[in-house]
CSV table of C-alpha atoms in Angstrom, one decimal:
chain,number,residue,atom,x,y,z
A,59,UNK,CA,105.1,8.8,79.5
A,60,UNK,CA,104.1,7.4,75.9
A,61,UNK,CA,103.7,4.1,75.7
A,62,UNK,CA,103.4,2.3,72.5
A,63,UNK,CA,101.9,-1.1,71.9
A,64,UNK,CA,102.4,-3.2,68.6
A,65,UNK,CA,101.0,-6.2,67.0
A,66,UNK,CA,101.5,-8.7,65.9
A,67,UNK,CA,105.0,-9.4,66.6
A,68,UNK,CA,105.5,-11.4,63.8
A,69,UNK,CA,103.3,-11.7,60.5
A,70,UNK,CA,103.4,-14.1,57.9
A,71,UNK,CA,101.5,-13.2,54.4
A,72,UNK,CA,101.5,-15.2,50.9
A,73,UNK,CA,103.0,-13.1,48.3
A,74,UNK,CA,100.4,-11.0,46.8
A,75,UNK,CA,98.3,-10.5,50.1
A,76,UNK,CA,97.8,-7.7,52.3
A,77,UNK,CA,99.7,-7.2,55.7
A,78,UNK,CA,98.0,-4.9,58.3
A,79,UNK,CA,100.4,-3.6,61.5
A,80,UNK,CA,98.1,-2.5,64.5
A,81,UNK,CA,99.5,-0.2,67.0
A,82,UNK,CA,97.7,1.7,70.3
A,83,UNK,CA,99.6,4.5,71.9
A,84,UNK,CA,98.8,6.2,75.3
A,85,UNK,CA,99.5,9.7,75.2
A,86,UNK,CA,96.7,12.1,73.6
A,87,UNK,CA,99.2,14.9,73.1
A,88,UNK,CA,100.9,12.7,70.8
A,89,UNK,CA,100.3,14.0,67.3
A,90,UNK,CA,103.0,12.5,65.3
A,91,UNK,CA,103.0,8.8,63.6
A,92,UNK,CA,106.0,7.4,61.9
A,93,UNK,CA,106.5,3.9,60.4
A,94,UNK,CA,109.7,2.3,60.1
A,95,UNK,CA,111.5,-0.7,57.8
A,96,UNK,CA,114.2,-2.6,58.9
A,97,UNK,CA,115.7,-4.8,56.7
A,98,UNK,CA,118.3,-7.4,58.0
A,99,UNK,CA,121.5,-6.2,59.2
A,100,UNK,CA,120.3,-2.5,57.9
A,101,UNK,CA,119.4,0.7,60.0
A,102,UNK,CA,115.7,1.6,60.5
A,103,UNK,CA,113.8,3.9,57.2
A,104,UNK,CA,111.7,6.0,57.6
A,105,UNK,CA,108.4,4.4,54.6
A,106,UNK,CA,105.3,6.7,55.8
A,107,UNK,CA,104.4,8.6,58.5
A,108,UNK,CA,101.0,10.8,59.7
A,109,UNK,CA,100.2,13.4,61.4
A,110,UNK,CA,96.8,14.1,63.6
A,111,UNK,CA,95.1,16.0,61.3
A,112,UNK,CA,94.9,13.7,59.1
A,113,UNK,CA,93.0,10.0,59.0
A,114,UNK,CA,94.7,8.3,56.7
A,115,UNK,CA,97.8,8.7,54.1
A,116,UNK,CA,98.9,6.6,51.2
A,117,UNK,CA,102.0,5.9,49.3
A,118,UNK,CA,101.9,3.6,46.4
A,119,UNK,CA,101.3,-0.2,48.4
A,120,UNK,CA,101.7,1.4,51.9
A,121,UNK,CA,99.2,3.4,53.4
A,122,UNK,CA,98.5,4.5,57.2
A,123,UNK,CA,95.2,4.8,59.1
A,124,UNK,CA,94.8,6.9,62.5
A,125,UNK,CA,92.0,6.4,64.7
A,126,UNK,CA,93.0,9.6,67.2
A,127,UNK,CA,89.9,9.0,69.4
A,128,UNK,CA,90.5,5.1,70.3
A,129,UNK,CA,94.4,6.0,69.9
A,130,UNK,CA,95.3,3.4,67.0
A,131,UNK,CA,97.3,3.9,64.0
A,132,UNK,CA,97.8,1.0,61.8
A,133,UNK,CA,100.0,0.2,58.8
A,134,UNK,CA,98.2,-1.4,55.7
A,135,UNK,CA,100.9,-3.1,52.7
A,136,UNK,CA,99.1,-4.0,49.8
A,137,UNK,CA,100.4,-6.5,47.2
A,138,UNK,CA,103.2,-7.5,49.1
A,139,UNK,CA,106.5,-8.6,47.6
A,140,UNK,CA,109.9,-10.3,48.9
A,141,UNK,CA,111.5,-7.4,49.2
A,142,UNK,CA,108.7,-6.3,52.0
A,143,UNK,CA,109.8,-9.1,54.6
A,144,UNK,CA,111.5,-6.9,57.4
A,145,UNK,CA,110.9,-5.9,60.5
A,146,UNK,CA,108.3,-2.8,61.1
A,147,UNK,CA,108.1,-0.4,63.3
A,148,UNK,CA,105.5,1.9,64.6
A,149,UNK,CA,106.0,5.3,66.7
A,150,UNK,CA,104.7,8.2,68.4
A,151,UNK,CA,106.3,11.3,69.4
A,152,UNK,CA,106.6,12.4,73.0
A,153,UNK,CA,107.6,15.8,74.0
A,154,UNK,CA,110.0,16.0,70.7
A,155,UNK,CA,111.4,12.6,70.9
A,156,UNK,CA,109.8,9.2,69.6
A,157,UNK,CA,108.9,6.4,71.3
A,158,UNK,CA,108.7,3.1,69.1
A,159,UNK,CA,106.8,0.2,69.5
A,160,UNK,CA,108.2,-3.6,69.9
A,161,UNK,CA,108.3,-4.6,66.1
A,162,UNK,CA,106.4,-6.7,63.7
A,163,UNK,CA,108.6,-9.2,61.9
A,164,UNK,CA,107.0,-9.6,58.5
A,165,UNK,CA,107.3,-12.4,56.2
A,166,UNK,CA,106.6,-13.0,52.7
A,167,UNK,CA,105.6,-16.8,51.8
A,168,UNK,CA,106.3,-17.3,48.2
B,9,UNK,CA,121.7,13.7,52.2
B,10,UNK,CA,121.6,13.8,55.7
B,11,UNK,CA,124.5,11.8,57.2
B,12,UNK,CA,124.8,10.2,60.5
B,13,UNK,CA,128.2,8.1,61.2
B,14,UNK,CA,128.5,5.5,64.1
B,15,UNK,CA,132.3,5.3,64.4
B,16,UNK,CA,132.2,1.6,65.1
B,17,UNK,CA,130.0,-1.0,63.2
B,18,UNK,CA,131.2,-4.5,65.6
B,19,UNK,CA,132.8,-3.9,68.9
B,20,UNK,CA,133.5,-6.7,71.9
B,21,UNK,CA,134.6,-5.4,75.4
B,22,UNK,CA,135.0,-7.3,78.4
B,23,UNK,CA,133.1,-6.7,81.3
B,24,UNK,CA,134.1,-3.8,83.6
B,25,UNK,CA,135.6,-1.9,80.8
B,26,UNK,CA,134.9,1.7,80.2
B,27,UNK,CA,133.1,2.1,76.6
B,28,UNK,CA,132.8,4.8,74.7
B,29,UNK,CA,130.2,4.9,71.1
B,30,UNK,CA,130.6,7.8,68.9
B,31,UNK,CA,127.7,9.2,66.5
B,32,UNK,CA,128.8,11.8,64.7
B,33,UNK,CA,126.1,14.1,62.6
B,34,UNK,CA,126.8,16.6,59.5
B,35,UNK,CA,123.3,18.4,59.4
B,36,UNK,CA,124.0,21.2,62.5
B,37,UNK,CA,121.0,19.6,64.3
B,38,UNK,CA,120.5,20.6,68.0
B,39,UNK,CA,118.7,17.3,68.8
B,40,UNK,CA,120.5,14.3,68.9
B,41,UNK,CA,119.2,10.8,70.5
B,42,UNK,CA,120.9,7.4,71.3
B,43,UNK,CA,118.6,4.3,71.6
B,44,UNK,CA,119.5,0.7,71.9
B,45,UNK,CA,117.2,-2.6,70.2
B,46,UNK,CA,116.9,-5.9,71.3
B,47,UNK,CA,114.9,-8.6,70.0
B,48,UNK,CA,111.3,-8.2,70.8
B,49,UNK,CA,111.9,-5.5,72.6
B,50,UNK,CA,112.3,-2.7,69.6
B,51,UNK,CA,114.3,0.4,70.1
B,52,UNK,CA,114.3,2.3,73.7
B,53,UNK,CA,115.9,5.7,74.3
B,54,UNK,CA,118.9,5.9,76.5
B,55,UNK,CA,120.0,9.1,76.5
B,56,UNK,CA,119.1,12.4,74.5
B,57,UNK,CA,120.3,15.9,74.1
B,58,UNK,CA,119.1,18.9,72.5
B,59,UNK,CA,122.2,21.1,72.5
B,60,UNK,CA,125.6,21.4,73.3
B,61,UNK,CA,126.5,20.3,77.0
B,62,UNK,CA,122.6,19.3,77.6
B,63,UNK,CA,121.9,16.1,78.1
B,64,UNK,CA,118.6,14.5,79.1
B,65,UNK,CA,118.0,10.9,80.5
B,66,UNK,CA,115.7,8.5,78.3
B,67,UNK,CA,113.6,5.5,79.1
B,68,UNK,CA,116.7,3.3,80.1
B,69,UNK,CA,119.5,5.2,81.3
B,70,UNK,CA,121.0,3.0,84.1
B,71,UNK,CA,124.3,2.2,83.2
B,72,UNK,CA,125.2,4.7,80.7
B,73,UNK,CA,126.5,8.6,80.4
B,74,UNK,CA,126.6,11.1,77.5
B,75,UNK,CA,128.8,13.5,76.4
B,76,UNK,CA,128.2,16.4,74.1
B,77,UNK,CA,131.1,18.8,73.7
B,78,UNK,CA,130.5,19.8,70.3
B,79,UNK,CA,127.3,20.2,68.3
B,80,UNK,CA,128.0,17.4,65.9
B,81,UNK,CA,129.0,14.7,68.2
B,82,UNK,CA,127.3,12.8,70.7
B,83,UNK,CA,129.0,10.0,72.8
B,84,UNK,CA,127.2,7.6,74.7
B,85,UNK,CA,129.6,5.8,77.5
B,86,UNK,CA,128.6,2.6,79.5
B,87,UNK,CA,130.8,3.6,83.0
B,88,UNK,CA,131.6,0.0,83.3
B,89,UNK,CA,130.6,-2.5,80.5
B,90,UNK,CA,128.1,-5.5,81.7
B,91,UNK,CA,127.1,-8.5,79.9
B,92,UNK,CA,123.5,-7.1,79.7
B,93,UNK,CA,124.6,-4.2,78.1
B,94,UNK,CA,125.4,-6.5,74.8
B,95,UNK,CA,122.8,-5.0,72.3
B,96,UNK,CA,122.8,-3.1,68.9
B,97,UNK,CA,123.3,0.8,69.5
B,98,UNK,CA,121.5,2.9,67.2
B,99,UNK,CA,122.1,6.9,67.1
B,100,UNK,CA,119.6,9.4,65.3
B,101,UNK,CA,118.9,12.6,64.5
B,102,UNK,CA,115.9,14.6,63.5
B,103,UNK,CA,115.6,14.3,59.7
B,104,UNK,CA,113.7,17.1,58.8
B,105,UNK,CA,112.0,20.4,61.1
B,106,UNK,CA,109.1,21.4,63.4
B,107,UNK,CA,108.9,17.5,64.3
B,108,UNK,CA,108.1,16.6,60.7
B,109,UNK,CA,110.2,13.6,59.3
B,110,UNK,CA,110.9,11.5,61.9
B,111,UNK,CA,114.7,10.5,62.2
B,112,UNK,CA,117.4,9.2,60.5
B,113,UNK,CA,119.8,6.8,62.1
B,114,UNK,CA,122.8,5.8,61.9
B,115,UNK,CA,124.3,2.5,60.8
B,116,UNK,CA,124.4,1.1,64.6
B,117,UNK,CA,126.9,0.0,66.5
B,118,UNK,CA,126.9,-4.1,67.7
B,119,UNK,CA,128.5,-4.3,71.1
B,120,UNK,CA,129.4,-7.2,72.7
B,121,UNK,CA,130.3,-7.4,76.4
B,122,UNK,CA,132.1,-10.6,77.3
């Protein structure tokens, strides 16, 4: 079955710098890759997603890249702000289900 | 706006008790999912359902069962609660159709088994 690995588990970046979170997946049949943000005490919220027929997608300060050959996908946050502090989860679809990575806790340092 | 409602935000139960966690959706969606969330382990799929009366095991079904008697309601059952089932439980439904749009989650139930 699908296995999603996520790195790093914790990431600290200076406010204004960029943050990158990387994921790999195992099932070559996966073709949908969402990213979720979970703020403290709140439910996970979808922030961006990408399908396998696209290599990159951008939404303001957030971008995702996908390398289907290498089974890698990444989340890039530019010009980080304090409100970006949260736990981020990558995920991949598997047979109409979504399998999640273990999460990355992102700290934005003042 | 998609609504997924979990009836309890916090629960404290004793070891050995039978525990019911309820999830209700207002989108008339066939698919519903139960995950548990633990620090450092992410979200792990416990059970899911593709329609009324249907259920499928996820990756960690041991110690759990589910019930889907009505389309809008999906219940997670801990037959005999144990301390290692202390966790955050999240219900989810697909946000869109055709596999696009990810999931919408409920607000979660934080269960403590003592």
